[in-house]
Coordinates of N, CA and C in Angstrom, one line a residue:
M296 N 149.8 67.1 140.2 CA 150.0 67.6 141.5 C 151.4 67.1 142.1
E297 N 152.2 68.0 142.6 CA 153.5 67.6 143.2 C 153.3 67.6 144.7
R298 N 154.0 66.7 145.3 CA 154.0 66.6 146.8 C 155.5 66.5 147.2
V299 N 155.9 67.4 148.1 CA 157.3 67.5 148.6 C 157.2 67.3 150.1
Y300 N 158.0 66.2 150.6 CA 158.0 65.9 152.0 C 159.1 66.5 152.7
L301 N 159.0 66.8 154.0 CA 160.0 67.3 154.8 C 161.1 66.3 154.9
S302 N 162.4 66.7 155.1 CA 163.5 65.8 155.2 C 164.5 66.3 156.3
D303 N 165.8 66.5 155.9 CA 166.7 67.0 156.9 C 166.6 68.5 157.0
W304 N 167.3 69.1 157.9 CA 167.1 70.5 158.2 C 167.5 71.4 156.9
L305 N 168.5 71.0 156.2 CA 168.8 71.8 155.0 C 167.7 71.8 153.9
F306 N 167.2 70.6 153.7 CA 166.1 70.5 152.7 C 164.9 71.2 153.2
N307 N 164.6 71.1 154.5 CA 163.5 71.9 155.1 C 163.6 73.4 155.0
A308 N 164.9 73.8 155.1 CA 165.1 75.3 155.0 C 164.9 75.7 153.5
G309 N 165.2 74.8 152.6 CA 164.8 75.1 151.2 C 163.4 75.2 151.0
I310 N 162.6 74.4 151.6 CA 161.1 74.4 151.5 C 160.6 75.7 152.0
I311 N 161.1 76.1 153.2 CA 160.7 77.4 153.8 C 161.1 78.6 152.9
G312 N 162.3 78.5 152.3 CA 162.7 79.6 151.4 C 161.8 79.6 150.1
F313 N 161.4 78.5 149.6 CA 160.5 78.3 148.5 C 159.2 79.0 148.8
L314 N 158.6 78.6 149.9 CA 157.3 79.2 150.3 C 157.4 80.7 150.6
S315 N 158.5 81.1 151.2 CA 158.7 82.5 151.4 C 158.7 83.3 150.2
I316 N 159.4 82.8 149.1 CA 159.5 83.5 147.8 C 158.1 83.5 147.2
L317 N 157.5 82.3 147.1 CA 156.1 82.3 146.4 C 155.1 83.2 147.1
F318 N 155.1 83.2 148.4 CA 154.2 84.0 149.2 C 154.7 85.4 149.5
E319 N 155.8 85.8 148.9 CA 156.4 87.1 149.0 C 156.6 87.6 150.4
G320 N 157.1 86.7 151.3 CA 157.4 87.0 152.6 C 156.2 87.0 153.6
K321 N 155.1 86.6 153.1 CA 153.9 86.5 154.0 C 154.2 85.5 155.1
E322 N 153.9 85.8 156.3 CA 154.2 85.0 157.4 C 153.1 84.2 158.0
D323 N 151.8 84.5 157.7 CA 150.7 83.9 158.4 C 150.2 82.7 157.6
L324 N 151.1 81.8 157.1 CA 150.7 80.6 156.4 C 150.2 79.6 157.4
K325 N 149.2 78.8 157.0 CA 148.6 77.9 157.9 C 148.6 76.5 157.3
E326 N 148.4 75.5 158.2 CA 148.2 74.1 157.7 C 146.9 74.1 156.9
G327 N 146.9 73.5 155.7 CA 145.8 73.5 154.9 C 146.1 74.3 153.6
E328 N 145.0 74.7 153.0 CA 145.2 75.4 151.7 C 145.5 76.9 151.9
N329 N 146.6 77.4 151.2 CA 147.0 78.8 151.2 C 147.0 79.3 149.8
T330 N 146.5 80.5 149.6 CA 146.3 81.1 148.3 C 147.3 82.1 148.0
L331 N 148.0 82.0 146.8 CA 149.0 83.0 146.3 C 148.3 84.2 145.8
S332 N 149.1 85.2 145.5 CA 148.5 86.5 144.9 C 147.9 86.3 143.6
N333 N 148.4 85.2 142.8 CA 147.9 84.9 141.5 C 146.6 84.0 141.5
G334 N 146.2 83.7 142.7 CA 145.0 82.9 142.9 C 145.2 81.4 143.0
R335 N 146.4 81.0 142.7 CA 146.8 79.5 142.8 C 147.0 79.2 144.2
T336 N 146.9 77.9 144.5 CA 147.0 77.5 145.9 C 148.1 76.5 146.2
I337 N 148.6 76.4 147.4 CA 149.6 75.4 147.9 C 148.9 74.9 149.2
Y338 N 149.0 73.5 149.2 CA 148.5 72.9 150.4 C 149.6 72.6 151.3
I339 N 149.5 73.0 152.6 CA 150.6 72.7 153.6 C 150.1 71.6 154.5
G340 N 150.7 70.4 154.5 CA 150.3 69.3 155.4 C 151.2 69.3 156.6
K341 N 151.1 68.3 157.4 CA 151.9 68.2 158.6 C 153.4 68.0 158.3
N342 N 153.6 67.2 157.2 CA 155.0 66.9 156.9 C 155.3 67.0 155.4
Y343 N 154.5 67.8 154.7 CA 154.6 68.0 153.2 C 154.0 69.3 152.7
I344 N 154.3 69.6 151.5 CA 153.6 70.7 150.8 C 153.1 70.1 149.5
E345 N 152.0 70.5 149.0 CA 151.4 70.0 147.7 C 151.0 71.1 146.8
F346 N 151.3 71.0 145.6 CA 151.0 72.1 144.6 C 151.0 71.6 143.2
E347 N 150.4 72.4 142.3 CA 150.5 72.2 140.9 C 151.7 73.0 140.4
R348 N 152.4 72.5 139.4 CA 153.6 73.2 139.0 C 153.3 74.6 138.5
E349 N 152.1 74.9 138.1 CA 151.8 76.2 137.6 C 151.9 77.3 138.6
V350 N 152.0 76.9 139.9 CA 152.2 77.9 141.0 C 153.5 78.6 140.7
L351 N 154.4 78.0 139.9 CA 155.7 78.6 139.6 C 155.7 79.8 138.7
E352 N 154.5 80.0 138.0 CA 154.4 81.2 137.1 C 154.7 82.5 137.9
G353 N 155.6 83.2 137.4 CA 156.0 84.4 138.1 C 157.1 84.3 139.1
F354 N 157.5 83.0 139.3 CA 158.5 82.7 140.4 C 159.8 83.5 140.1
S355 N 160.2 83.6 138.9 CA 161.5 84.3 138.6 C 161.5 85.7 139.1
D356 N 160.4 86.5 138.9 CA 160.3 87.8 139.4 C 160.3 87.9 140.9
K357 N 159.6 87.0 141.5 CA 159.6 86.9 143.0 C 160.9 86.6 143.5
Y358 N 161.6 85.6 142.9 CA 162.9 85.2 143.3 C 163.9 86.3 143.3
F359 N 164.0 87.1 142.1 CA 164.9 88.2 142.0 C 164.5 89.3 143.0
N360 N 163.2 89.6 143.2 CA 162.8 90.6 144.1 C 163.3 90.3 145.5
S361 N 163.1 89.0 145.9 CA 163.5 88.5 147.2 C 165.0 88.7 147.5
A362 N 165.7 88.2 146.5 CA 167.2 88.3 146.6 C 167.6 89.8 146.7
Y363 N 167.1 90.6 145.8 CA 167.5 92.0 145.8 C 167.2 92.7 147.1
E364 N 166.1 92.4 147.7 CA 165.7 93.0 149.0 C 166.8 92.8 150.1
R365 N 167.6 91.7 149.9 CA 168.6 91.4 150.9 C 169.9 92.2 150.6
Y366 N 170.0 92.8 149.4 CA 171.2 93.4 149.0 C 171.0 94.9 148.7
R367 N 170.1 95.3 147.8 CA 169.6 96.6 147.6 C 170.7 97.7 147.3
R368 N 171.8 97.3 146.7 CA 172.9 98.2 146.5 C 172.5 99.3 145.6
T369 N 171.7 99.0 144.5 CA 171.4 100.1 143.5 C 170.5 101.1 144.2
D370 N 169.5 100.7 145.0 CA 168.6 101.7 145.6 C 169.4 102.5 146.7
R371 N 170.3 101.8 147.4 CA 171.1 102.5 148.4 C 172.0 103.6 147.7
F372 N 172.5 103.3 146.5 CA 173.4 104.2 145.8 C 172.6 105.4 145.3
I373 N 171.4 105.1 144.8 CA 170.5 106.2 144.3 C 170.1 107.1 145.4
D374 N 169.7 106.5 146.6 CA 169.4 107.3 147.8 C 170.6 108.2 148.2
Y375 N 171.8 107.6 148.2 CA 172.9 108.4 148.6 C 173.2 109.6 147.7
C376 N 173.0 109.4 146.4 CA 173.2 110.5 145.4 C 172.1 111.6 145.7
R377 N 170.9 111.2 146.0 CA 169.8 112.2 146.3 C 170.1 112.9 147.6
E378 N 170.7 112.2 148.6 CA 171.1 112.9 149.8 C 172.2 113.9 149.6
I379 N 173.1 113.6 148.7 CA 174.2 114.6 148.4 C 173.5 115.8 147.7
L380 N 172.6 115.6 146.8 CA 171.9 116.7 146.1 C 171.2 117.6 147.1
E381 N 170.5 116.9 148.1 CA 169.8 117.6 149.1 C 170.7 118.5 150.0
D382 N 171.9 117.9 150.3 CA 172.9 118.7 151.0 C 173.4 119.9 150.2
I383 N 173.6 119.7 148.9 CA 174.0 120.8 148.1 C 172.9 121.9 148.1
K384 N 171.7 121.5 148.0 CA 170.6 122.4 148.0 C 170.5 123.2 149.3
K385 N 170.8 122.6 150.4 CA 170.8 123.2 151.7 C 172.1 124.0 151.9
E386 N 173.1 123.8 151.0 CA 174.4 124.4 151.1 C 175.2 123.9 152.4
T387 N 174.9 122.6 152.8 CA 175.6 122.1 153.9 C 176.8 121.2 153.4
L388 N 176.8 120.9 152.2 CA 177.9 120.0 151.6 C 179.2 120.8 151.4
Y389 N 179.1 122.0 151.1 CA 180.3 122.8 150.7 C 181.4 122.8 151.7
K390 N 181.1 122.7 153.0 CA 182.1 122.6 154.1 C 183.0 121.4 153.9
D391 N 182.4 120.3 153.5 CA 183.1 119.0 153.4 C 182.9 118.3 152.1
I392 N 183.1 119.1 151.0 CA 182.9 118.6 149.7 C 183.9 117.5 149.3
E393 N 185.1 117.6 149.9 CA 186.1 116.6 149.5 C 185.7 115.2 150.1
K394 N 185.2 115.2 151.3 CA 184.8 113.9 151.8 C 183.7 113.3 151.0
S395 N 182.7 114.1 150.6 CA 181.6 113.5 149.8 C 182.1 113.1 148.4
Y396 N 183.0 113.9 147.9 CA 183.6 113.6 146.6 C 184.2 112.2 146.6
K397 N 185.1 112.0 147.6 CA 185.8 110.7 147.7 C 184.9 109.6 148.0
E398 N 183.9 109.8 148.8 CA 182.9 108.7 149.1 C 182.1 108.3 147.8
L399 N 181.7 109.3 147.0 CA 181.0 109.0 145.8 C 181.9 108.3 144.8
K400 N 183.1 108.8 144.7 CA 184.1 108.1 143.8 C 184.4 106.7 144.2
N401 N 184.5 106.4 145.5 CA 184.7 105.1 146.0 C 183.5 104.2 145.7
R402 N 182.3 104.7 145.9 CA 181.1 103.9 145.6 C 181.0 103.5 144.1
I403 N 181.3 104.5 143.3 CA 181.3 104.2 141.8 C 182.4 103.2 141.4
D404 N 183.6 103.4 142.0 CA 184.7 102.5 141.7 C 184.4 101.1 142.0
N405 N 183.6 100.9 143.1 CA 183.2 99.6 143.6 C 181.9 99.1 143.0
F406 N 181.3 99.8 142.0 CA 180.1 99.4 141.4 C 180.4 99.3 139.9
S407 N 181.0 98.2 139.5 CA 181.6 98.0 138.2 C 180.6 98.2 137.1
K408 N 179.4 97.6 137.2 CA 178.4 97.7 136.2 C 178.0 99.2 135.9
L409 N 177.7 99.9 137.0 CA 177.4 101.3 136.8 C 178.6 102.1 136.2
K410 N 179.8 101.8 136.7 CA 181.0 102.4 136.2 C 181.2 102.2 134.7
D411 N 180.8 101.0 134.2 CA 180.8 100.7 132.8 C 179.9 101.6 132.0
F412 N 178.7 101.8 132.6 CA 177.7 102.7 131.9 C 178.3 104.2 131.9
L413 N 178.9 104.6 133.0 CA 179.3 106.0 133.1 C 180.6 106.2 132.2
K414 N 181.4 105.2 132.0 CA 182.6 105.4 131.2 C 182.2 105.8 129.8
K415 N 181.1 105.3 129.3 CA 180.7 105.6 127.9 C 180.5 107.1 127.7
D416 N 180.0 107.8 128.7 CA 179.6 109.2 128.5 C 180.4 110.2 129.3
F417 N 180.7 110.0 130.5 CA 181.3 111.1 131.3 C 182.1 110.5 132.5
Q418 N 183.0 111.3 132.9 CA 183.9 111.0 134.1 C 183.7 112.0 135.2
L419 N 184.0 111.6 136.4 CA 183.9 112.5 137.6 C 185.0 113.6 137.3
P420 N 184.6 114.9 137.4 CA 185.6 115.9 137.3 C 186.7 115.8 138.4
P421 N 187.9 116.3 138.1 CA 188.9 116.3 139.1 C 188.5 117.1 140.4
L422 N 189.0 116.6 141.5 CA 188.6 117.2 142.8 C 189.0 118.7 142.9
N423 N 190.1 119.1 142.4 CA 190.5 120.5 142.4 C 189.5 121.4 141.7
E424 N 189.0 120.9 140.6 CA 187.9 121.6 139.8 C 186.6 121.7 140.6
V425 N 186.3 120.6 141.2 CA 185.0 120.6 142.0 C 185.1 121.6 143.2
K426 N 186.3 121.6 143.8 CA 186.5 122.6 144.9 C 186.3 124.0 144.5
R427 N 186.8 124.3 143.3 CA 186.7 125.7 142.7 C 185.3 126.0 142.3
N428 N 184.6 124.9 141.7 CA 183.3 125.1 141.2 C 182.4 123.9 141.6
P429 N 181.8 124.0 142.8 CA 180.9 122.9 143.3 C 179.7 122.5 142.4
E430 N 179.4 123.5 141.5 CA 178.3 123.2 140.6 C 178.6 122.0 139.7
L431 N 179.9 121.9 139.4 CA 180.3 120.7 138.6 C 179.9 119.4 139.2
F432 N 180.1 119.3 140.6 CA 179.8 118.1 141.3 C 178.3 117.8 141.2
R433 N 177.5 118.9 141.4 CA 176.0 118.7 141.3 C 175.6 118.2 140.0
E434 N 176.2 118.8 138.9 CA 175.8 118.4 137.5 C 176.2 116.9 137.3
Y435 N 177.4 116.6 137.8 CA 177.9 115.2 137.6 C 176.9 114.2 138.3
I436 N 176.5 114.5 139.6 CA 175.6 113.7 140.3 C 174.3 113.5 139.6
L437 N 173.8 114.6 139.1 CA 172.5 114.5 138.3 C 172.7 113.6 137.1
K438 N 173.8 113.6 136.4 CA 174.0 112.7 135.3 C 174.1 111.2 135.8
V439 N 174.8 111.0 136.9 CA 175.0 109.7 137.5 C 173.6 109.1 137.8
L440 N 172.8 110.0 138.5 CA 171.4 109.5 138.8 C 170.6 109.2 137.6
E441 N 170.7 110.0 136.5 CA 170.0 109.7 135.3 C 170.4 108.4 134.7
V442 N 171.7 108.1 134.7 CA 172.2 106.8 134.2 C 171.8 105.6 135.1
A443 N 171.8 105.8 136.4 CA 171.4 104.8 137.3 C 169.9 104.5 137.2
E444 N 169.1 105.5 137.0 CA 167.7 105.3 136.9 C 167.3 104.6 135.6
K445 N 168.0 105.1 134.5 CA 167.7 104.6 133.2 C 168.1 103.1 133.1
N446 N 169.1 102.7 133.8 CA 169.6 101.3 133.7 C 169.3 100.5 135.0
K447 N 168.4 101.0 135.7 CA 168.1 100.4 137.1 C 167.8 98.9 137.0
Q448 N 167.0 98.4 136.1 CA 166.7 97.0 136.0 C 167.9 96.1 135.8
I449 N 168.8 96.6 134.9 CA 170.1 95.9 134.6 C 170.9 95.9 135.8
L450 N 171.0 97.0 136.5 CA 171.9 97.1 137.7 C 171.3 96.2 138.8
I451 N 170.0 96.2 139.0 CA 169.4 95.3 140.0 C 169.7 93.8 139.7
E452 N 169.5 93.4 138.4 CA 169.8 92.0 138.0 C 171.2 91.7 138.3
N453 N 172.1 92.6 138.0 CA 173.6 92.4 138.3 C 173.8 92.3 139.8
D454 N 173.1 93.1 140.6 CA 173.3 93.0 142.0 C 172.8 91.6 142.5
V455 N 171.7 91.1 142.0 CA 171.2 89.8 142.4 C 172.2 88.8 142.0
K456 N 172.8 88.9 140.8 CA 173.8 87.9 140.4 C 175.0 87.9 141.4
I457 N 175.5 89.1 141.8 CA 176.6 89.2 142.7 C 176.2 88.6 144.0
Y458 N 175.1 88.9 144.5 CA 174.6 88.4 145.9 C 174.5 86.9 145.9
L459 N 173.8 86.4 144.8 CA 173.6 84.9 144.8 C 174.8 84.1 144.4
G460 N 175.7 84.8 143.6 CA 176.9 84.1 143.2 C 177.8 83.7 144.4
K461 N 177.7 84.6 145.4 CA 178.5 84.3 146.6 C 178.0 83.1 147.4
I462 N 176.7 82.8 147.2 CA 176.0 81.7 147.9 C 176.0 80.4 147.1
Y463 N 175.7 80.5 145.8 CA 175.4 79.3 145.0 C 176.5 79.0 144.0
G464 N 177.5 79.8 143.8 CA 178.5 79.4 142.8 C 178.0 79.9 141.4
Q465 N 178.2 79.0 140.4 CA 178.0 79.5 139.0 C 176.9 78.7 138.2
K466 N 175.8 78.4 138.9 CA 174.7 77.7 138.2 C 173.9 78.7 137.3
S467 N 173.4 78.2 136.2 CA 172.5 79.0 135.4 C 173.0 80.4 135.1
F468 N 172.2 81.4 135.4 CA 172.5 82.8 135.1 C 173.7 83.3 135.9
L469 N 174.2 82.5 137.0 CA 175.3 82.9 137.8 C 176.6 82.6 137.1
N470 N 176.6 81.8 136.0 CA 177.8 81.4 135.3 C 178.5 82.7 134.8
R471 N 179.8 82.8 134.9 CA 180.5 84.0 134.4 C 180.4 84.3 133.0
T472 N 180.1 83.2 132.2 CA 179.9 83.5 130.7 C 178.6 84.2 130.4
I473 N 177.6 84.2 131.3 CA 176.4 84.9 131.1 C 176.6 86.4 131.6
T474 N 176.5 87.3 130.7 CA 176.8 88.7 131.0 C 175.6 89.7 131.0
S475 N 174.4 89.2 130.6 CA 173.2 90.0 130.6 C 172.0 89.2 130.6
N476 N 170.8 89.8 130.8 CA 169.5 89.1 130.8 C 169.5 88.0 131.8
Y477 N 170.0 88.3 133.0 CA 170.1 87.2 134.0 C 168.7 86.6 134.4
K478 N 167.7 87.5 134.6 CA 166.4 87.0 135.0 C 165.8 86.1 133.9
N479 N 165.9 86.5 132.7 CA 165.4 85.7 131.6 C 166.1 84.3 131.5
K480 N 167.4 84.3 131.8 CA 168.2 83.0 131.8 C 167.6 82.1 132.9
F481 N 167.4 82.7 134.1 CA 166.9 82.0 135.2 C 165.5 81.4 134.9
K482 N 164.7 82.3 134.3 CA 163.3 81.8 133.9 C 163.4 80.7 133.0
E483 N 164.2 80.8 131.9 CA 164.3 79.7 130.9 C 164.8 78.4 131.6
D484 N 165.8 78.5 132.4 CA 166.5 77.3 133.0 C 165.6 76.6 134.1
F485 N 164.8 77.4 134.8 CA 164.0 76.8 135.9 C 162.5 76.9 135.7
E486 N 162.0 78.1 135.8 CA 160.5 78.2 135.8 C 159.9 77.6 134.5
D487 N 160.4 78.1 133.3 CA 159.8 77.6 132.1 C 159.9 76.1 131.9
K488 N 161.1 75.6 132.2 CA 161.3 74.1 132.0 C 160.4 73.3 132.9
I489 N 160.2 73.7 134.1 CA 159.4 72.9 135.1 C 157.9 73.0 134.6
I490 N 157.5 74.2 134.3 CA 156.1 74.4 133.9 C 155.8 73.7 132.6
N491 N 156.6 73.9 131.6 CA 156.4 73.3 130.3 C 156.5 71.8 130.3
D492 N 157.4 71.3 131.1 CA 157.5 69.8 131.2 C 156.2 69.2 131.7
T493 N 155.5 69.9 132.6 CA 154.2 69.5 133.1 C 153.2 69.5 132.0
K494 N 153.2 70.5 131.2 CA 152.2 70.7 130.1 C 152.4 69.6 129.0
K495 N 153.6 69.1 128.9 CA 153.8 68.0 127.9 C 153.3 66.7 128.3
N496 N 153.3 66.5 129.6 CA 152.8 65.2 130.2 C 151.3 65.1 130.2

């Protein structure tokens, strides 16, 4: 059983963050025993929390989900592409196709991981061709959506790395030398080591 006591405000903020991730944002925690979705419990005392290390099982997934919810770039991009397709369907886009074209191009240019996936197969057609034949734009967006959906988990993990890298520097999976499988690296470095260390003792 682990017991962690309250300390200064920064440490206490860490405890609140830890509980928020474990309980997936649940806000009605109470003093005493609180049950996680996996059935394990954490005891919240007046100035401490107490738990078995096994409560960390699944923490990596919860941690990545929590971080991603603060950033959500991949989902916002997919939603944006669907909005463009809907405008094309309603024929409201054609009046201002140049603006949508430039906005999509800008979003892709600033989404390096997605851009890498797109480079392998296809490029955005030139604007003058799209103006002459808007169907090219629709076809391109459909391909982009297909690539984004197919690689969504990789894009999400990359988004989490970008978001957390700005906060924490280059620890564990945030290190620049790590270029894939970010969640697995985090799980190996933290969750697995803590849980497995307990099982050895």
